[in-house]
Short mmCIF file of C-alpha atoms and ligand atoms in Angstrom, two decimals:
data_model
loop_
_atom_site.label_atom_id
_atom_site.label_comp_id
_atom_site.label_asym_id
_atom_site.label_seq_id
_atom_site.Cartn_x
_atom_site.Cartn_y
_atom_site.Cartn_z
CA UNK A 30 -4.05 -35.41 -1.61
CA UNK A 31 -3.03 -31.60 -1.23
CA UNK A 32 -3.28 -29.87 1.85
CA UNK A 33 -3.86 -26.12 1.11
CA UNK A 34 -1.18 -23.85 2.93
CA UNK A 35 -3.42 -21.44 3.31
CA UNK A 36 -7.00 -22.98 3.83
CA UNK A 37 -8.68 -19.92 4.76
CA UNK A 38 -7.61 -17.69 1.80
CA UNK A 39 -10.14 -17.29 -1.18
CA UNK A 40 -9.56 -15.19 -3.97
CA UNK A 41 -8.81 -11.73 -2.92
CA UNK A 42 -11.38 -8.97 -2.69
CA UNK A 43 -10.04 -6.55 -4.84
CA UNK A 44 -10.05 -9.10 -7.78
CA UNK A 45 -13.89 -10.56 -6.31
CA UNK A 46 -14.89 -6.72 -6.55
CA UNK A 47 -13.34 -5.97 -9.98
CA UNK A 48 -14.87 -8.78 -11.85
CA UNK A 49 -18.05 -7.75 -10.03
CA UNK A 50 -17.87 -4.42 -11.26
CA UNK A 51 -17.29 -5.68 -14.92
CA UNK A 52 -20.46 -8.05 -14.82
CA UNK A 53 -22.89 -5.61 -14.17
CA UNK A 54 -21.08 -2.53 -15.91
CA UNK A 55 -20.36 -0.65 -12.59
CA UNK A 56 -18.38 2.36 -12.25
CA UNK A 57 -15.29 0.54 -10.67
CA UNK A 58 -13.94 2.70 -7.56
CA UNK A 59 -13.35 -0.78 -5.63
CA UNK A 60 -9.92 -2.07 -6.32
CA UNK A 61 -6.91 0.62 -6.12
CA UNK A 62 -6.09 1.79 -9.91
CA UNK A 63 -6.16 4.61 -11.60
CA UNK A 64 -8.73 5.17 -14.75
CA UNK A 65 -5.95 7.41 -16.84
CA UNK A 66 -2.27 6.55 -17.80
CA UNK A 67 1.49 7.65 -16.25
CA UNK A 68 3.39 10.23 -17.62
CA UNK A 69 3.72 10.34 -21.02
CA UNK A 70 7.24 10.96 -20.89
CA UNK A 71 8.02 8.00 -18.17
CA UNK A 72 5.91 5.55 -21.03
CA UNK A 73 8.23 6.87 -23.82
CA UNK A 74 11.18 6.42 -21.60
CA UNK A 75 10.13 2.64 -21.28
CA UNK A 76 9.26 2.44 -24.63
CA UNK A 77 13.07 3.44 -25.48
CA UNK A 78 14.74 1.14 -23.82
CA UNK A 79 12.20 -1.90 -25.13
CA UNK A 80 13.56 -0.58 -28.25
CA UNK A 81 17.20 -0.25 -27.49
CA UNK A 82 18.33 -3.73 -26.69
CA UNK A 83 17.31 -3.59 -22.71
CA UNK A 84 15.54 -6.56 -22.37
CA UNK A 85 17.71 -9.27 -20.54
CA UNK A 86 18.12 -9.86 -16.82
CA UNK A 87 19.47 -6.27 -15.11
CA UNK A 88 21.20 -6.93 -11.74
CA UNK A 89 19.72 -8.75 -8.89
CA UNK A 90 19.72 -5.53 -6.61
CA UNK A 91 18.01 -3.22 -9.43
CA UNK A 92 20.09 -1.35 -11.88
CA UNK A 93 22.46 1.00 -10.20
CA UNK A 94 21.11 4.20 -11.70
CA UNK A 95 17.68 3.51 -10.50
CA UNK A 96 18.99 2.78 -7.21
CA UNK A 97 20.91 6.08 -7.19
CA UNK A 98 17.84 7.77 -8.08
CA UNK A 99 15.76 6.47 -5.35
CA UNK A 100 18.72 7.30 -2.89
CA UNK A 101 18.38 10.84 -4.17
CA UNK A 102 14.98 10.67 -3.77
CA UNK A 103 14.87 9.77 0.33
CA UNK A 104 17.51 12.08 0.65
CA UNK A 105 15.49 14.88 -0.64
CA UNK A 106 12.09 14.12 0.97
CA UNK A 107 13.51 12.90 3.75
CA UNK A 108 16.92 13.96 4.68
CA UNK A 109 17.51 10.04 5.14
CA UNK A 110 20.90 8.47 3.66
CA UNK A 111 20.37 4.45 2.20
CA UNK A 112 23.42 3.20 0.71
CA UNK A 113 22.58 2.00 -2.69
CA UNK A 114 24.41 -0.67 -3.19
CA UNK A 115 23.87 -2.62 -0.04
CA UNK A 116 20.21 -0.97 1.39
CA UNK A 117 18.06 -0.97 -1.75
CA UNK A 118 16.26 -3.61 -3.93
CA UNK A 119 14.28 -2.75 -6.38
CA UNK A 120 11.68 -5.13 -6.49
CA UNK A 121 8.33 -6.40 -8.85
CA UNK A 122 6.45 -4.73 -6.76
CA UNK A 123 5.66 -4.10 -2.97
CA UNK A 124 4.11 -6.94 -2.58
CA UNK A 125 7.10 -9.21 -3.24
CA UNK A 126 9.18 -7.06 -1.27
CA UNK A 127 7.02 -7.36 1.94
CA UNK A 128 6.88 -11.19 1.02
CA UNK A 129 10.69 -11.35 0.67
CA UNK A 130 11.35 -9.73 4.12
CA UNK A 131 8.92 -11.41 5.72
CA UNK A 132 10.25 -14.92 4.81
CA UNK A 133 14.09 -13.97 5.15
CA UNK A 134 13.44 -13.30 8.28
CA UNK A 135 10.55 -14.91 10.35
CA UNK A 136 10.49 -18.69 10.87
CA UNK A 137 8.15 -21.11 12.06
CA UNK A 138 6.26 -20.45 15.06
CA UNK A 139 7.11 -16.51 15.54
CA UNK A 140 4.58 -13.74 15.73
CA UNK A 141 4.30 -11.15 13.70
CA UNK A 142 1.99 -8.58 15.11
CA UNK A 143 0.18 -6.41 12.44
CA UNK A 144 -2.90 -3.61 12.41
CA UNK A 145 -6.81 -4.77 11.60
CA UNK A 146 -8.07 -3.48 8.99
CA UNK A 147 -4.42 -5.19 7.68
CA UNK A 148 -3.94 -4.70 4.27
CA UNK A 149 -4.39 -8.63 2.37
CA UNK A 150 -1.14 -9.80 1.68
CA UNK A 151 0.54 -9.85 5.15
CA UNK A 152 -1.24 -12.40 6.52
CA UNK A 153 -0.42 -14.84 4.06
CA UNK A 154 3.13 -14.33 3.88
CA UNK A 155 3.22 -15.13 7.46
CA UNK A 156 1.16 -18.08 7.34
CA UNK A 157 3.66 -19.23 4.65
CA UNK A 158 6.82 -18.72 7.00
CA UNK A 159 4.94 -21.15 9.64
CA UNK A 160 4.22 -18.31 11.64
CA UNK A 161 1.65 -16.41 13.58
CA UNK A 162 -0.13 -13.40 12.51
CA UNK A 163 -1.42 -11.66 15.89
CA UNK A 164 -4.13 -8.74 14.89
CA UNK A 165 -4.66 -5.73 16.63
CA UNK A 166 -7.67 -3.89 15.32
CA UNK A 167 -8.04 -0.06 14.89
CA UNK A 168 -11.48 0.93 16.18
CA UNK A 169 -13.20 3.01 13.97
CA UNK A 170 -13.82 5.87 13.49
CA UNK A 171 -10.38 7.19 13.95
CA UNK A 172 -8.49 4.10 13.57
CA UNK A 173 -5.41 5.23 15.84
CA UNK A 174 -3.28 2.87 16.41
CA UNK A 175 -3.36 1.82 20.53
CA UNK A 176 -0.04 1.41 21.70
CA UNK A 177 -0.76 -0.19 25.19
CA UNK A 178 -2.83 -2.76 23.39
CA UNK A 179 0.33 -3.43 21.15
CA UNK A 180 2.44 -3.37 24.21
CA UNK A 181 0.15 -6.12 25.75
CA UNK A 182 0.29 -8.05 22.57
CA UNK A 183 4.29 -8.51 22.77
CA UNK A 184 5.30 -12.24 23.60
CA UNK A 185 8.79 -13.77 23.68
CA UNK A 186 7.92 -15.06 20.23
CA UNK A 187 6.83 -12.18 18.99
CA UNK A 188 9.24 -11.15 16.25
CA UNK A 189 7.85 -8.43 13.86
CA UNK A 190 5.54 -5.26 13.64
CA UNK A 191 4.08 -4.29 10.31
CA UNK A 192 2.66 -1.10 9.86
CA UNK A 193 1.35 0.72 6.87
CA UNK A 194 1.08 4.40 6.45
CA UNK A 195 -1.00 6.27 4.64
CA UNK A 196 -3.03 3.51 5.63
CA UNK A 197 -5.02 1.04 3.19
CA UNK A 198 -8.13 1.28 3.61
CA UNK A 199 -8.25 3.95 6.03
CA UNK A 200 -6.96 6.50 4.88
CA UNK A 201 -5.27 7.57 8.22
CA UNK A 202 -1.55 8.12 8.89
CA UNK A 203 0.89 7.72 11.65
CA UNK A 204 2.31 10.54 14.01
CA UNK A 205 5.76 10.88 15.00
CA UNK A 206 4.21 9.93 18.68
CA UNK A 207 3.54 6.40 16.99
CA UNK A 208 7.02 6.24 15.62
CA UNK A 209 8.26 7.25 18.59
CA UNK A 210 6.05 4.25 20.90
CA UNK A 211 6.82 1.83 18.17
CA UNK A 212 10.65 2.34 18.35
CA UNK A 213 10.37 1.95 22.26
CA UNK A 214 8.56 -1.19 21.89
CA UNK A 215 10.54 -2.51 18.75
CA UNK A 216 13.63 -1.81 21.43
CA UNK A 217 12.90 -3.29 23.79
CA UNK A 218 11.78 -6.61 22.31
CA UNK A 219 14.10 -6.40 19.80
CA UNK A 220 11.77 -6.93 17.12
CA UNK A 221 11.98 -6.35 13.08
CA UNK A 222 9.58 -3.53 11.85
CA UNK A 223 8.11 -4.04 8.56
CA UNK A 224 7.04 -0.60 7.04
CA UNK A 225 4.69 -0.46 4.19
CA UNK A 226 4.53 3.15 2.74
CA UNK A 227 3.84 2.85 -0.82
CA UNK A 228 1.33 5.79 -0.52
CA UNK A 229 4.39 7.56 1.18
CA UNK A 230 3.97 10.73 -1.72
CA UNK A 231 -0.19 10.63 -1.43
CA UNK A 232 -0.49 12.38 1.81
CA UNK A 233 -3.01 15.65 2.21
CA UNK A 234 -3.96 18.65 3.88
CA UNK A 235 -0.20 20.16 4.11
CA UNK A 236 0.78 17.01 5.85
CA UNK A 237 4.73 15.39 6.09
CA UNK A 238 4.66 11.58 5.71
CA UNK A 239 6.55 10.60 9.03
CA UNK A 240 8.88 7.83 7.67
CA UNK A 241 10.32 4.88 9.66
CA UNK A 242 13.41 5.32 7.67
CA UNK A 243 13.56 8.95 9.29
CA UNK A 244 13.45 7.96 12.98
CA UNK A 245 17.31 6.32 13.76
CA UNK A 246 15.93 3.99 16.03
CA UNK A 247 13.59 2.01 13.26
CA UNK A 248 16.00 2.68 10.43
CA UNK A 249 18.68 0.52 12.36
CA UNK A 250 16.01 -2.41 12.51
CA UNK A 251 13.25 -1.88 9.75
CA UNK A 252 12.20 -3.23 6.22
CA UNK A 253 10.23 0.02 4.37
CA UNK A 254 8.46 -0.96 0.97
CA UNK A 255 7.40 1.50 -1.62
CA UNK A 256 5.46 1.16 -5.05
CA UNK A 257 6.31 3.15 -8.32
CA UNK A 258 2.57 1.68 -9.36
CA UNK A 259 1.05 4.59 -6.92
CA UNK A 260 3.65 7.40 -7.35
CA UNK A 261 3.55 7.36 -11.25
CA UNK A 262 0.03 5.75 -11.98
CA UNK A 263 1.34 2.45 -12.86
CA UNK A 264 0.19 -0.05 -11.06
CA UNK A 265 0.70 -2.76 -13.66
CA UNK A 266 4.10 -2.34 -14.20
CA UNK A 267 4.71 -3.77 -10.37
CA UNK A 268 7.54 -2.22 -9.55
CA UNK A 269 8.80 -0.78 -6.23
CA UNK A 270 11.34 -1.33 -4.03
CA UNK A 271 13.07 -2.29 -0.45
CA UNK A 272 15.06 -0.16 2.06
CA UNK A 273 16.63 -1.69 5.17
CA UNK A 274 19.68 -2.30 6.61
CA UNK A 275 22.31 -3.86 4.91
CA UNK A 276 22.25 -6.83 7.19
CA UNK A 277 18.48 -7.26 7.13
CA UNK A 278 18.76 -6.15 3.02
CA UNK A 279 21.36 -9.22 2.88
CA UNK A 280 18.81 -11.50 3.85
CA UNK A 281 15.75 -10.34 1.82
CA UNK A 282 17.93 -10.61 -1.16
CA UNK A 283 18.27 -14.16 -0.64
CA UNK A 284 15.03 -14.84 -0.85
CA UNK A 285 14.16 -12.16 -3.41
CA UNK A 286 16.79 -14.16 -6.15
CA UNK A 287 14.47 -17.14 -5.63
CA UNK A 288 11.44 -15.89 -5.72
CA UNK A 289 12.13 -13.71 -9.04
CA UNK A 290 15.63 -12.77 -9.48
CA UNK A 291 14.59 -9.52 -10.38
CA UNK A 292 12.72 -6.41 -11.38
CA UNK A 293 12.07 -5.72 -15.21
CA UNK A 294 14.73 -4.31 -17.01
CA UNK A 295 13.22 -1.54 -19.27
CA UNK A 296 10.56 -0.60 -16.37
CA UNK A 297 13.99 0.11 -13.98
CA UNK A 298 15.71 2.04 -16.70
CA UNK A 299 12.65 4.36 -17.66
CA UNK A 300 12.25 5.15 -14.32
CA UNK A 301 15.66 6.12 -13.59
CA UNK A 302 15.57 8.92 -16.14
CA UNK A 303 12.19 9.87 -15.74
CA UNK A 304 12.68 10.45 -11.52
CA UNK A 305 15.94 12.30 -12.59
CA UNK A 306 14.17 14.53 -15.15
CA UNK A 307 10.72 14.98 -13.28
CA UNK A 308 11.60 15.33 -9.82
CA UNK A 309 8.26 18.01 -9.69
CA UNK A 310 6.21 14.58 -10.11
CA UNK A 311 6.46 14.26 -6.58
CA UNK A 312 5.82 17.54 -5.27
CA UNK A 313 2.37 18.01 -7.42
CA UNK A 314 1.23 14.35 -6.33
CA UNK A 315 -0.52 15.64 -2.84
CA UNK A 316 -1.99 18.22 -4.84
CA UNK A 317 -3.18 16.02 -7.44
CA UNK A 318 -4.79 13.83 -5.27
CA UNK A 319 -5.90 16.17 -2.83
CA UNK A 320 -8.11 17.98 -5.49
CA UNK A 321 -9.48 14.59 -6.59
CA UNK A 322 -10.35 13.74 -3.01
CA UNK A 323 -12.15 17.38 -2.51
CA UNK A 324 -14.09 16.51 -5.67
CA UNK A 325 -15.26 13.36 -4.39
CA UNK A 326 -16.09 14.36 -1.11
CA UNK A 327 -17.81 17.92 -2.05
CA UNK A 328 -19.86 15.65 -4.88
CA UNK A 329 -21.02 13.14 -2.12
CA UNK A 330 -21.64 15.45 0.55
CA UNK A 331 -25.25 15.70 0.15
CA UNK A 332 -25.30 12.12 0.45
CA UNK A 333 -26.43 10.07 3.47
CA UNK A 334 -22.51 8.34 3.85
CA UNK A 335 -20.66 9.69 6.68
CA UNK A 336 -17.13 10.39 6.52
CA UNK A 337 -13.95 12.38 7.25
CA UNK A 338 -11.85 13.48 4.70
CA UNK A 339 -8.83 10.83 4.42
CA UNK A 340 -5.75 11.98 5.22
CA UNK A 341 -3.85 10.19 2.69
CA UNK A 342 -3.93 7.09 -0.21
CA UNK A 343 -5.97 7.43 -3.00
CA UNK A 344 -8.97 5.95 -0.50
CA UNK A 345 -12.40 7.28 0.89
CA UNK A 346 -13.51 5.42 3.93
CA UNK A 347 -17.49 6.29 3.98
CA UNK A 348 -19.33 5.00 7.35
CA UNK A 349 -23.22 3.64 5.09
CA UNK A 350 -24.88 2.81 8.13
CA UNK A 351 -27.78 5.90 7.82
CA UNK A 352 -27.99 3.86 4.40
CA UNK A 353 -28.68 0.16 4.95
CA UNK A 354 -28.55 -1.93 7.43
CA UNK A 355 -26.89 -4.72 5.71
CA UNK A 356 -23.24 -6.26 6.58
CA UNK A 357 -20.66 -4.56 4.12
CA UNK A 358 -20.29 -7.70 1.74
CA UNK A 359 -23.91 -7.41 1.06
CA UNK A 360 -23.97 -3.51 0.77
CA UNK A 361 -20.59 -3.60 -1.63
CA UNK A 362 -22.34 -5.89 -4.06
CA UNK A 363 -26.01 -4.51 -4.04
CA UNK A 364 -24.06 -1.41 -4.77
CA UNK A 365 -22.34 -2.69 -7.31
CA UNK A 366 -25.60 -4.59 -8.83
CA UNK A 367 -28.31 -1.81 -7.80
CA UNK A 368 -26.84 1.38 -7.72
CA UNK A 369 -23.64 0.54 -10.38
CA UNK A 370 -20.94 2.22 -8.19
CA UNK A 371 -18.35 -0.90 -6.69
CA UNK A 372 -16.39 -0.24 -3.39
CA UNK A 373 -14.70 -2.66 -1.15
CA UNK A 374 -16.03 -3.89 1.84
CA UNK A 375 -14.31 -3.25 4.93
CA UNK A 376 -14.58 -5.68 7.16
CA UNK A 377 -12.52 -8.28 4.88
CA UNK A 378 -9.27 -6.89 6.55
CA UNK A 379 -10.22 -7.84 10.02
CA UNK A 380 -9.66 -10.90 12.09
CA UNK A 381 -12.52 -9.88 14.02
CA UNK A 382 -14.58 -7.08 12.25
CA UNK A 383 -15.94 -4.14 14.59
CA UNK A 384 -19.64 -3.99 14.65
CA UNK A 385 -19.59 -0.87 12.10
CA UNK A 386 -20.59 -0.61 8.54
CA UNK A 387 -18.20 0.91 6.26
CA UNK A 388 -17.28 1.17 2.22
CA UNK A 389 -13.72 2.11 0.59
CA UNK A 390 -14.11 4.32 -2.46
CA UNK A 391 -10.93 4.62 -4.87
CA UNK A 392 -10.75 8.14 -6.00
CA UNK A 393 -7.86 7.38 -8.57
CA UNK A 394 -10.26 8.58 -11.34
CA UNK A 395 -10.89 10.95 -13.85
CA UNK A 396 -12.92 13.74 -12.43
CA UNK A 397 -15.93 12.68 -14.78
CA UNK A 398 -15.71 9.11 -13.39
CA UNK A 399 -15.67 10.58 -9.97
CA UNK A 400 -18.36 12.85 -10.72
CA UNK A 401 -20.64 10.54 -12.22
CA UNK A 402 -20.11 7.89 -9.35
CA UNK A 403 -21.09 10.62 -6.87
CA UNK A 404 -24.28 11.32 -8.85
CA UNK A 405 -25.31 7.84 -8.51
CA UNK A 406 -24.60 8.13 -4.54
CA UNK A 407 -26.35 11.25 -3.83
CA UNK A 408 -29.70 9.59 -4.23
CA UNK A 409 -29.50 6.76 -1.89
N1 PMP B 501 0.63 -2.33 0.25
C1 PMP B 501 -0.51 -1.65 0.18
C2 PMP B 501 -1.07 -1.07 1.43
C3 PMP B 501 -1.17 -1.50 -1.04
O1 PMP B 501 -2.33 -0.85 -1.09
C4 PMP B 501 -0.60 -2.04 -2.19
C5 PMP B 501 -1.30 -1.79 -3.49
N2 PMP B 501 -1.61 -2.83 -4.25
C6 PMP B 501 0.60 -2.77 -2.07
C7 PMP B 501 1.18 -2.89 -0.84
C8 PMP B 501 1.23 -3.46 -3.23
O2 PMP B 501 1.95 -2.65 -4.10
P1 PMP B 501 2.52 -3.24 -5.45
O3 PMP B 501 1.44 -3.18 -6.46
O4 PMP B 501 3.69 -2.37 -5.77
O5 PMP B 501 2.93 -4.66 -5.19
N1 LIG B 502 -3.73 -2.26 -3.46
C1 LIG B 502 -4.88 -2.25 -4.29
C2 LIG B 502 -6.10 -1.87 -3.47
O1 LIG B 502 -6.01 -1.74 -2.29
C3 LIG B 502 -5.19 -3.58 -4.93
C4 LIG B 502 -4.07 -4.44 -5.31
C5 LIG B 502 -4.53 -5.80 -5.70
O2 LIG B 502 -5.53 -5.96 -6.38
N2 LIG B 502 -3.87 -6.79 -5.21
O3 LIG B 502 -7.16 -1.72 -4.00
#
């Protein structure tokens, strides 16, 4: 007989909401991807090397030139230094590289401590380690993070922090104050921070992304994922990468060779050129998504949802409780079925959900997809 791993995890709710979407020919702003393509430059870049013998293995680590690029990169938004050779994998994806650092370095009965509404694949990659995901939720509506509570939380077991800012689904980011009580804490316990920024560039309002890999303290003792798939509207190419330590990068490579060697080759190579050639990509993102948020947000604002403007990721947390009175699983698919508009229900991120009723809206989407979403919301 098997016994499941992971009893409690069904299939996730980005792929639930997606399908839904599909079946009843829904505008789809549930799950996080954008309607339109990348660059048309990075795609021919790819394209290239497909064509130009570079399809085999590249190196474990990433291919040096992309690594170099992306060392370029923090150094110029951040004025942080990350040795490319030992303190960056490039990875398929965030995902594997939060499941990589996670495993390298938690075992069996630690705690990993990590922020409701949490983002779905943390849990799980702590459950799979044999250890214990502790969940501290953010209250809505401004979802800080409390730091007594997290102080309270700390056991001699306790192990890891994970954090995630701009923050899925929320839309809120973190202060230099939270960096700032995080390192204290991460001190004094001597615990591992796991940093998940992949909406590091998508950050509004004339806003800086405060970085872990910025603050000295945390850089000397975090992992800190990031995702091409946001930055250059490629989600399906699942490709991002891992900077830590070289000690702590050491270990996540060990389990990143085993889990899939490696990144794809022409993705890594296509990027390297097209970060070296474009580096304005980065600078027009907040503005890019910025004006898509203001478009969503001015279109629904005659609407009965309640919201604040999010503060970064391509997410719209709307508060539907003037709306209906049923529990957010129930509201995401009647909207889906009723009104054709899918969203993702909130309280799927929570260990114990808060007795509030909110939505995420993805506004990764043409303007007219965006527009004609809103038009459906208006009326309810
Ligand atoms: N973390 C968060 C918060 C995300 O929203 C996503 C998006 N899917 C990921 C990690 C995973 O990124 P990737 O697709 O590069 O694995
Ligand atoms: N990160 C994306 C979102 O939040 C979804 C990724 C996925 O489907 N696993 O919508």
């Amino acid at each position: 007989m098997i016994k499941s791993k992971l009893p409690h995890v069904g299939t996730t709710i980005f792929t639930v909401m997606s399908q839904m979407a599909a079946e009843h020919g829904a505008i789809n702003l549930s799950q996080g991807f954008p309607d339109y393509d990348g660059p048309a430059a990075l795609k021919d870049r790819v394209k290239h090397y497909i064509d130009h013998g570079y399809n085999q293995y590249p190196p474990m680590a990433g291919i040096p030139r992309l690594r170099e690029a992306i060392a370029r990169k923090l150094e110029n938004c951040y004025g942080v230094s990350a040795d490319p050779d030992t303190e960056i994998t490039v990875t398929p994806g965030a995902t594997e590289a939060i499941y990589c650092a996670v495993t390298a370095v938690i075992e069996a009965g630690d705690e990993v401590i990590m922020f409701d509404p949490a983002y779905d694949s943390y849990e799980p990659a702590v459950l799979l380690a044999g250890a214990k995901p502790v969940h501290i939720p953010l209250e809505p509506p401004a979802y800080r993070i409390d730091w007594e509570r997290v102080a309270k939380a700390i056991t001699p077991r306790t192990r890891m922090i994970m954090i995630n800012s701009p923050h899925n689904p929320t839309g809120t980011v973190i202060t230099a104050g939270d960096l700032d009580a995080l390192a204290a804490l991460a001190e004094k316990h001597d615990l591992i921070v796991c940093s998940d920024e992949v909406y590091e560039h998508l950050i509004y309002d004339g806003a800086k992304h405060a970085t872990v890999l910025a603050h000295p303290t945390l850089r000397a003792r975090a992992y800190v994922v990031f995702s091409f798939g946001k930055t250059y509207h490629v989600t399906g190419w699942k490709t991002g990468y891992c900077v830590a330590p070289a000690a702590l990068t050491t270990e996540m490579r060990k389990v990143h060779q085993f889990v899939t060697f490696v990144g794809i080759q022409p993705i890594q190579q296509g990027l390297a050129d097209f970060m070296d050639a474009h580096p304005e990509h980065l600078t027009e993102l907040p503005h890019f998504y910025q004006r898509k948020r203001d478009l969503f947000n001015a279109a629904i604002a005659d609407s009965r949802f309640v919201f604040e403007p999010s503060a970064g990721t391509y997410f719209q947390l709307v508060d539907y409780s003037a709306i209906s009175e049923l529990p957010d699983r129930e509201f995401a698919a009647w909207l889906t079925r009723e009104v054709g508009v899918a969203a993702i229900p909130v309280s799927v991120f929570y260990e114990t959900p808060p007795a509030a009723r909110y939505v995420r809206f993805c506004f990764c989407k043409e303007d007219e997809t965006l527009q004609k979403a809103a038009a459906r919301l208006v009326g309810l």
